[in-house]
Structure formats: structure tokens, C-alpha cells
XYZ file of C-alpha atoms in Angstrom:
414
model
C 6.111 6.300 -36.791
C 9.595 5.483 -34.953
C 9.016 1.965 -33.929
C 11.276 2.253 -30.937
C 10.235 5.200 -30.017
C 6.944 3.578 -29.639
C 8.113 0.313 -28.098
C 9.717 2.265 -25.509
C 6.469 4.328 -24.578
C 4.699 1.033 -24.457
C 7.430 -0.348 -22.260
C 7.157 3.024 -20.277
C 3.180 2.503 -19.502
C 3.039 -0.214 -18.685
C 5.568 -0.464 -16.019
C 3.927 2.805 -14.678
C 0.444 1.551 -14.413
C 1.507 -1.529 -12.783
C 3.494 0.121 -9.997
C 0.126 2.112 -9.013
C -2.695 -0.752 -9.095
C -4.419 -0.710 -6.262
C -4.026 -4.497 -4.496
C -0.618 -3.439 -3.104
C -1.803 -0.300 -1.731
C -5.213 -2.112 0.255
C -3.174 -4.439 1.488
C -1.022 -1.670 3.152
C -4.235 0.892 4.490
C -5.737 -2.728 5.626
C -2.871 -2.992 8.479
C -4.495 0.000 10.350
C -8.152 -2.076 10.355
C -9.738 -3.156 13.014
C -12.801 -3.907 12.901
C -13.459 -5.949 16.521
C -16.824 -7.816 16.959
C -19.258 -5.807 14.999
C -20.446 -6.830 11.357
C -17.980 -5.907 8.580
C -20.066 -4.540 5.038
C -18.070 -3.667 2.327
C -19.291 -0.081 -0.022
C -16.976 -0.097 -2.899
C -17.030 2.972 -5.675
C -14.936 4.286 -8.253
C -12.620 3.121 -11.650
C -10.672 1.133 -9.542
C -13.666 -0.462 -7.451
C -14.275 -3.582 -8.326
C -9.958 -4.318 -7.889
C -10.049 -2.560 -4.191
C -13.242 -4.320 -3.188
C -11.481 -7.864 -4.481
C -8.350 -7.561 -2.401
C -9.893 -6.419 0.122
C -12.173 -9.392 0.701
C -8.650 -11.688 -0.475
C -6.869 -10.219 2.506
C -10.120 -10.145 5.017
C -11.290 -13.995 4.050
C -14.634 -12.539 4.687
C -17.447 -9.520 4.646
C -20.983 -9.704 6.080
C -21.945 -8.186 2.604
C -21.225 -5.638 0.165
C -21.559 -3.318 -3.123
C -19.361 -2.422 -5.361
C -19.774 -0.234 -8.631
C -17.594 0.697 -11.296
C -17.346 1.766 -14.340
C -18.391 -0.120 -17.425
C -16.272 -3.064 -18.634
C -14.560 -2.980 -15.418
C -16.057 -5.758 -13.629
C -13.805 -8.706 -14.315
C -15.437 -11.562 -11.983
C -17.700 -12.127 -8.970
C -16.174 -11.385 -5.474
C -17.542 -13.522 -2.130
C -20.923 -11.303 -0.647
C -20.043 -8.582 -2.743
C -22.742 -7.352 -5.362
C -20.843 -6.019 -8.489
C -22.409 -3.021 -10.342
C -21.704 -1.250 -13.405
C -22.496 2.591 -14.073
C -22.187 5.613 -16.391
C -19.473 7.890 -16.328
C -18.365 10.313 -16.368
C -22.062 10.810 -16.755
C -24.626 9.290 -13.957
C -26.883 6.945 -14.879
C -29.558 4.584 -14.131
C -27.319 2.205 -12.738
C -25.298 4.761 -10.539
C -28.485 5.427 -8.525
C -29.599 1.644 -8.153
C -26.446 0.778 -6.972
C -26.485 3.981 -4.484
C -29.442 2.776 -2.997
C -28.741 -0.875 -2.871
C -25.556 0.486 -0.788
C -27.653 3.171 1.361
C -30.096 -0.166 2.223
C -26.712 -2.632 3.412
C -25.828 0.315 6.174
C -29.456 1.421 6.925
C -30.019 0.693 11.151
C -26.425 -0.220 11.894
C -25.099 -0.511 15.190
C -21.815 0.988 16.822
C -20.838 -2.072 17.018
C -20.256 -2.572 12.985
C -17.847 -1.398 10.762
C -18.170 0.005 7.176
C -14.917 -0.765 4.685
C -15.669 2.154 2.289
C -13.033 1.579 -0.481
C -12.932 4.622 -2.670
C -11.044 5.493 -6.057
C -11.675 8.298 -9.190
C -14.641 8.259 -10.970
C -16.940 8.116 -7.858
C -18.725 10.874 -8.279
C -20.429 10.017 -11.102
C -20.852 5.643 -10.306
C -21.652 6.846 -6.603
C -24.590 8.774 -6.524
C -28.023 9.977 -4.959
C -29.445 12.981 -6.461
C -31.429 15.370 -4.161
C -32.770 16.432 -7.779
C -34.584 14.986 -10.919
C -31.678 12.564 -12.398
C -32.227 13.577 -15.697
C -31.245 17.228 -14.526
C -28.577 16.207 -12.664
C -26.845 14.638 -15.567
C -27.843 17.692 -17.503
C -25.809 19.628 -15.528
C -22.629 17.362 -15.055
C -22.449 17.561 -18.871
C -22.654 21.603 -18.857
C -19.595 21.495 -16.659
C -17.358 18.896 -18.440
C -17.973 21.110 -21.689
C -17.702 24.189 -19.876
C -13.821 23.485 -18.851
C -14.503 23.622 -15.361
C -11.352 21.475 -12.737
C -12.630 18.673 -11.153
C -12.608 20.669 -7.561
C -15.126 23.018 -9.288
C -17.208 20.032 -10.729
C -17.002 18.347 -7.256
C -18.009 21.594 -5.625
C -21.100 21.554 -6.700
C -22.301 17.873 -7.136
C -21.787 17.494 -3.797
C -24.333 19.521 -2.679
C -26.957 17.940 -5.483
C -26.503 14.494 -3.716
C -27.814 12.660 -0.167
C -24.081 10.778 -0.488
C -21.415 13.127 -1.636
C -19.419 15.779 1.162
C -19.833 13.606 4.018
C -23.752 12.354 3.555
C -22.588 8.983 3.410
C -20.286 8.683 6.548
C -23.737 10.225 8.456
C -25.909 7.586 6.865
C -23.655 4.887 8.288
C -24.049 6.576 11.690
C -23.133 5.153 14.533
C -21.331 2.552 12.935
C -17.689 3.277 12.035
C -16.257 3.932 8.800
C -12.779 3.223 7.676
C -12.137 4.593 4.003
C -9.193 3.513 1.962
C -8.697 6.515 -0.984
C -7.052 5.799 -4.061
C -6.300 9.593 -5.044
C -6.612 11.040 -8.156
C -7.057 14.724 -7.837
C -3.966 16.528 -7.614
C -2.896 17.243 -3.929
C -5.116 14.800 -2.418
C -8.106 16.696 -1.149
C -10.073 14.404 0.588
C -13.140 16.233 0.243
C -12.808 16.656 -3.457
C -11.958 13.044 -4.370
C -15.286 11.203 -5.587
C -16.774 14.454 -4.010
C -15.911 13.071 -0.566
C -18.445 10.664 0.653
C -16.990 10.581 4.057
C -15.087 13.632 4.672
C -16.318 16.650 6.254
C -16.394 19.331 3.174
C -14.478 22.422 3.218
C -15.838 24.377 0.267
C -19.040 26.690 0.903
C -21.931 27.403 -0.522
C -20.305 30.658 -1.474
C -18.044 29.008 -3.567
C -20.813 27.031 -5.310
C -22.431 30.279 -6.413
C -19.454 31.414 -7.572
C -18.972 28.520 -9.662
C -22.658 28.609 -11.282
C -21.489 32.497 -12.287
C -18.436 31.524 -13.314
C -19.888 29.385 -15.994
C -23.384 31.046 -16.603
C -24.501 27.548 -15.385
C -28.508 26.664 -16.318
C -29.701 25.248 -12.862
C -33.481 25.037 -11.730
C -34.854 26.650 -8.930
C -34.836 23.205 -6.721
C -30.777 23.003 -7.067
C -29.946 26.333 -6.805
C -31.741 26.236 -3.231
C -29.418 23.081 -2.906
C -27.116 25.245 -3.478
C -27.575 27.406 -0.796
C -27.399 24.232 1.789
C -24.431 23.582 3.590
C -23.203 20.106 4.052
C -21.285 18.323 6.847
C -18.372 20.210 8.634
C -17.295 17.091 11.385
C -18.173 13.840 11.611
C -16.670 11.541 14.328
C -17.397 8.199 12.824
C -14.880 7.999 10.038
C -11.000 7.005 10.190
C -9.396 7.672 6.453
C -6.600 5.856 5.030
C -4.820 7.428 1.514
C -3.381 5.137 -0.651
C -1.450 5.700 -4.205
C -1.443 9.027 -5.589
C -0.084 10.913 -8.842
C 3.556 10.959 -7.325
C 3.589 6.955 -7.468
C 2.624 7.140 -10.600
C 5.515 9.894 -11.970
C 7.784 8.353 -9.826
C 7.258 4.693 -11.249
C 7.176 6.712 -14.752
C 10.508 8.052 -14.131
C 12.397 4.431 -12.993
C 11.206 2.883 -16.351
C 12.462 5.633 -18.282
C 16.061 5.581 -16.673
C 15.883 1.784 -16.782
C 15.880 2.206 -20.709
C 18.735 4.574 -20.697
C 17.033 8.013 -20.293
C 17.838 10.506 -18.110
C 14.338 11.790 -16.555
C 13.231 15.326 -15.507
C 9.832 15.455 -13.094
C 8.274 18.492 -14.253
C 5.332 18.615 -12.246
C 3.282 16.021 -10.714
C 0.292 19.389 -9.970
C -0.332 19.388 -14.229
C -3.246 21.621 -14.152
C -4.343 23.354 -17.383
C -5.643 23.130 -21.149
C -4.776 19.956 -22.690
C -3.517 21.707 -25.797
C -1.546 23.832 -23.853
C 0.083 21.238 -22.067
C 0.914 19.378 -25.270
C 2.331 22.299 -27.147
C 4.318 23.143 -23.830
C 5.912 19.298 -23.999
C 6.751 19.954 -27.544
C 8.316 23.170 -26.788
C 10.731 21.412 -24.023
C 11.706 19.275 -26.507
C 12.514 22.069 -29.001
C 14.475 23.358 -26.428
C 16.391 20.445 -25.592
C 16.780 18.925 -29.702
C 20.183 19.420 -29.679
C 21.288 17.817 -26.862
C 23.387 14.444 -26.315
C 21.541 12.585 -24.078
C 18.674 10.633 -24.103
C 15.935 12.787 -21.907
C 12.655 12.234 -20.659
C 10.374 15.110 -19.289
C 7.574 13.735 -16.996
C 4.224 15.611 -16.119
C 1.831 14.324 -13.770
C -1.872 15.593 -13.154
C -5.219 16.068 -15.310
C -5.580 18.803 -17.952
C -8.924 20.062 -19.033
C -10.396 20.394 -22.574
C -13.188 23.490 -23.991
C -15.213 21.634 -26.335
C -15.191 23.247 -29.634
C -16.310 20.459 -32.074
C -18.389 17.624 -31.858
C -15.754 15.326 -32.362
C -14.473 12.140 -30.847
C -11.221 12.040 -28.400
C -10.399 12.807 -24.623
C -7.909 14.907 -22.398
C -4.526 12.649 -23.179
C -6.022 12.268 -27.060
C -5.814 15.792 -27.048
C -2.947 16.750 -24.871
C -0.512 14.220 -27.737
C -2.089 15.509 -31.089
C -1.568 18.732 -30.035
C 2.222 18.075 -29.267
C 2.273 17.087 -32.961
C 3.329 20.221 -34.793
C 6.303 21.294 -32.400
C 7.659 18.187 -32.655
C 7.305 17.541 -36.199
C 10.612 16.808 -38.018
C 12.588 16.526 -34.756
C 14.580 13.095 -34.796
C 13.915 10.897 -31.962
C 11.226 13.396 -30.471
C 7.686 11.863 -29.089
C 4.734 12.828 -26.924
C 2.638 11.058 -25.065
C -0.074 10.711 -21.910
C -2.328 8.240 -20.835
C -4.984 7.867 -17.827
C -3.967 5.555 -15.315
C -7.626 3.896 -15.172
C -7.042 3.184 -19.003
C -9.721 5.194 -20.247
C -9.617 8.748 -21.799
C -12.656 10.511 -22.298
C -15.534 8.397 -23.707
C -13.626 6.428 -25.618
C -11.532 2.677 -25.837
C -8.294 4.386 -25.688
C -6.012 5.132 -22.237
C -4.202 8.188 -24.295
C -2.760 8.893 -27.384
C 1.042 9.378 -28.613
C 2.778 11.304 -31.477
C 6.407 11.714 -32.898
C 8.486 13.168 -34.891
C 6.768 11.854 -37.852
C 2.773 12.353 -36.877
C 2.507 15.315 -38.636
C 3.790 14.337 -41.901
C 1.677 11.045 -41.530
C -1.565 13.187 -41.036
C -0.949 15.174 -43.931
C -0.109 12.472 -46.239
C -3.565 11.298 -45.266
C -4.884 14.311 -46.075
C -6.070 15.390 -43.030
C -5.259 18.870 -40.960
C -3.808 18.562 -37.688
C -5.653 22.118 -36.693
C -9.265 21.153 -37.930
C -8.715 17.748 -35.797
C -8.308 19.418 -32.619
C -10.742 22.147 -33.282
C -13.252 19.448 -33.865
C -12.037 18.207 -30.721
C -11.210 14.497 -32.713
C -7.907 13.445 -31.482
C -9.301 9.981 -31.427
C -9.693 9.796 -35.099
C -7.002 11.739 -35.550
C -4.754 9.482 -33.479
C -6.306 6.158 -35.247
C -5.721 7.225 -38.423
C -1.994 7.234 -37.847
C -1.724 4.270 -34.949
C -1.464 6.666 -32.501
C -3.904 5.537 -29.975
C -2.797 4.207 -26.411
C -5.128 1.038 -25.682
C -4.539 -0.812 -22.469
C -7.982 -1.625 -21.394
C -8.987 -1.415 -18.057
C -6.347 -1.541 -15.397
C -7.981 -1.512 -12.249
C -6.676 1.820 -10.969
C -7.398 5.392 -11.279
C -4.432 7.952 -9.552
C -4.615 10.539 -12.644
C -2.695 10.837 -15.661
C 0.817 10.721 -17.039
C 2.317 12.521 -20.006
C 5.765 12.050 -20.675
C 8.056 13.810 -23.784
C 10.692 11.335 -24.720
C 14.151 12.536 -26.626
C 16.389 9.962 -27.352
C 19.733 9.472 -28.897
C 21.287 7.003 -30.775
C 24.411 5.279 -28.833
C 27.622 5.655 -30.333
């Protein structure tokens, strides 16, 4: 492994992921709140929950109550009147309907008068949830479409219409009060529908497209949801004021100033990244092929969340995946590396944010006897990745606005 290669990728995440955590970015959607005499309750869901809901009630001084659930081993202290929960994901679970409930009880019989501060990051749609059908089935069928390769607007598309919270059900069940949502994006464009499945935004997709979808992907659904299906949720509501905060384009942007602050000269690609992880990995390899002979230090930057087909029963997750697979085009190329991490610091269901590769990964794997093309067919990038230190571990971070791959080509000063 090139050691500075490495440090500088290191160097590079970091300073992304701090430039996109989310206390900066309340503080800013806060300035439009005003929440007058009424109570003020606090619903807080996502990756980057339980760090919205605490500077939110830093900056407030105070809220009448509130519930906040996360992912687990993301809850890093008690907040004042705030009831911190930890769920499954990417996967519902137990946990993600208690602490739907115990939120759906806090704004049960409000008034006009009160206000709901509905904080709302990635990950959502799985920690925030009601299912209008058996929970076991409902997981059933989140895991068909993670294996099945399906975008998250497809996933979205139809959990939304499985749940009494999801496209809008939850800015009705706060009805009359009013409901000011601070979004901390991370689907690509910012659909506010689509993020978390849109709790409190009107939905624009159609039962149509659900059907579709459940073609699409030869889907197994009961009778029950497909007649869910067939429902159509909210179109308007008029209780709801929505504030977006940090997004992808932060995050490549930030991405971009470290990489020129260490003497590379970076190229956005695409902040939209929207495809097979492998494919995205092989295409960052081939840029660098492209651009091996060149004299200065470059750094191409891709923002945006891949997809992986599950062909294995192996270990790893999108970014894992996305790296290893940048492996062979890179291999042998001096000062060449790979690499992509998820902004929340978890890829997949795994401890690691991402994974990274150079020049030297291949050689590495094969000296270890393993095969770079059973790894990924078994879908193990993470023990793929660990066997050669190429895991990206940052822990939790406290933010979620997608992921980051960047192919670094660096030159030695003369």
C-alpha cells in the first residue's frame, strides 16, 4: 500500500465529512422558525438524528418533548425532553415501530396553536416506520428490493405506501398543528418526497408507478400490500413549511477544497453518481488509465449512491464494492488510488464507511492468495478490503448527505 497515498485519502475524508455534519446546517434552517405561543415537540429520524435533534434543542434552550431514532451505535448521549431510540437499518425492526408510535402518541390531539420540529436525515425510512402490514412482511420485502438492485426512489416508491407515516401520513397526523421540517438530503437531486420516503411532503409518484416497480422486479407481495398498493397517498397538505439543508454538492465540493489544499488539481465528475457499484469503480480506474501519463497531480470526484446485485453471500457494501472493483485497472499504475466512503460512516451492514485500493491492491490480494474476481462475485469486498488494510473506518459521524468516491493521481514534485 502507498502510505501517502493513503494518508492523503484519510486527510481527504475527513475534511469532507466534517464540512457536511449537520449542527451547522440546523442552525441555519432554524433562522426561518417560528414557532409563536403554541407547544414546541421535537420528531427526530434518520443517520444523522440523534446530531440534528441535539443542536436543535442547543440552539432552542428548550422543547415541550421529543423522539428521536437513529441508527444503531449512533446515539452518543441524552438530549433535554428528548427520548433517544435506536433501530434497524437498513432493515426495520422492532425498535423502528416502538419508536414510530411513541412519536405518533407526542403529536396525537394537537392544537393549531403548536408546532412540530420534524428534523429529518437518510436512513429514515427504515428507523421511521408504521407498517399498514404484518412487520415481518414488510421487512421481507425491503430485503427483496435491496438484493434486487432497485434505486432508492424505487425502494421509496413503494414503502411509502406500506406505511401510516411515510408520503405525507405524518404531516396529516400532526394536523392542525404546524410542521416545520429541516432535511438533511441524501438522495441525489433532493426529492423531497423520496428522502426518508417523505414523511411530510405531498408524494408525487403513483400507484402506477408502484405496480410498475413490483413487475419490474417480479416482487413477492401478499394480497393485503398489493391492495396498498393500489392506494394513493397525500397530494397537498397545508400544514408543513420545509427547510433543505446539506446535500451531495457540499459534500463534493468540500471533497474537492481538501484535495487542492494538498496540491491536486480536482475534476467534479458528477455529483448525480447513479449506477452499479462495480461499474462505477472500473469507470474511476479507467479515468485514471486515461490520465497515467500526465504531470500533474489530479483528483477525479464522484458524488451520489451506486447500487449493488447480490451475487454471493458475502460480506461488504456499495463503497466496499465500488474500491475493490477499481483494483484491477489500477493495478501497477504509480501513484494511482480509489476510493469512496458514505458520509454517515457506514457502508452496507458493516463497521466500515468505504473501502480504498491502489496501485498495489492487486498484487497484495494475490500474494495472499486470494482472487480479486471471486471476492466481488461473492459480493466480499469487506474481507477482501481487510485482508489488505483497505477498509475506511470512521465510525459514526452524525450525518448522512450520500457518498463520495474520489480517484487520486499524484505526482512526485520535482
Amino acid at each position: 500500500m502507498d502510505k501517502n497515498l493513503r494518508q492523503d485519502a484519510e486527510r481527504i475524508i475527513s475534511d469532507s465529512i466534517k464540512a457536511v455534519l449537520p449542527d451547522e446546517a440546523v442552525l441555519r434552517a432554524l433562522k426561518d422558525f417560528s414557532p409563536g405561543k403554541g407547544r414546541v415537540l421535537l420528531a427526530a429520524a434518520g443517520k444523522a438524528a440523534w446530531q440534528m435533534a441535539r443542536a436543535a434543542v442547543e440552539a432552542l434552550g428548550h422543547v415541550d418533548g421529543g423522539v428521536a431514532v437513529t441508527k444503531y451505535g449512533h446515539i452518543m448521549g441524552e438530549i433535554p425532553n428528548v427520548s433517544c431510540w435506536e433501530a434497524g437499518h437498513p432493515v426495520p425492526d422492532g425498535n423502528s415501530f416502538a419508536a414510530t408510535d411513541r412519536v405518533l402518541s407526542m403529536v396525537r390531539g394537537l392544537s393549531k396553536e403548536d408546532n412540530v420540529l420534524f428534523l429529518l436525515s437518510g436512513g429514515g425510512s427504515a428507523l421511521f416506520e408504521k407498517p399498514l402490514i404484518p412487520g415481518d412482511e414488510l421487512q421481507d420485502i425491503t430485503r427483496q428490493l435491496l438484493a434486487c438492485g432497485a434505486d432508492i426512489t424505487e425502494i421509496n416508491t413503494i414503502r411509502k405506501r406500506l406505511s401510516a407515516v411515510k408520503g405525507g401520513r405524518f404531516a396529516q397526523a400532526c394536523s392542525p398543528a404546524r410542521v416545520f421540517s429541516i432535511v438533511l438530503s441524501d438522495i441525489i437531486g433532493d426529492p423531497l418526497d423520496m428522502i426518508a420516503s417523505g414523511p411530510a411532503c405531498p408524494d408525487s409518484s403513483t400507484c402506477a408507478q408502484a405496480m410498475a416497480i413490483v413487475e419490474k422486479y417480479s416482487l413477492s407481495l401478499s394480497p393485503a400490500a398489493l391492495s396498498l398498493l393500489g392506494k394513493e397517498t397525500p397530494k397537498a397538505l397545508n400544514n408543513v413549511t420545509t427547510r433543505i439543508t446539506g446535500s451531495v454538492r457540499e459534500l463534493c465540493a468540500a471533497a474537492a477544497d481538501s484535495c487542492r489544499s494538498l496540491g491536486y488539481q480536482p475534476v467534479l465528475l458528477t455529483d448525480r453518481l447513479d449506477c452499479e457499484a462495480r461499474e462505477a469503480g472500473r469507470f474511476l480506474a479507467a479515468v485514471l488509465c486515461s490520465h497515467a501519463g500526465d504531470s500533474r497531480s489530479l483528483a477525479f470526484i464522484a458524488g451520489g449512491e451506486t447500487v449493488v446485485h447480490l451475487t454471493g453471500s458475502g460480506l461488504g457494501g456499495r463503497n466496499q464494492e465500488l474500491a475493490l472493483a477499481a483494483a484491477l485497472g489500477i493495478s501497477g499504475i504509480d501513484g494511482a488510488a480509489v476510493f469512496s466512503v458514505g458520509s454517515d460512516g457506514t457502508d452496507g451492514p458493516t463497521d466500515a464507511a468505504g473501502g480504498y485500493v491502489d496501485g498495489d491492491t492487486l498484487g497484495e490480494l494475490t500474494t495472499k492468495g486470494l482472487d480479486l474476481s471471486a471476492i466481488l462475485k461473492d459480493n466480499d469486498a469487506y474481507n477482501g478490503l481487510k485482508a489488505v488494510g483497505g477498509l475506511i473506518i470512521t465510525g459514526p459521524t452524525g450525518t448522512n448527505v450520500n457518498d463520495v468516491s474520489v480517484a487520486l493521481l499524484r505526482r512526485a514534485v520535482e
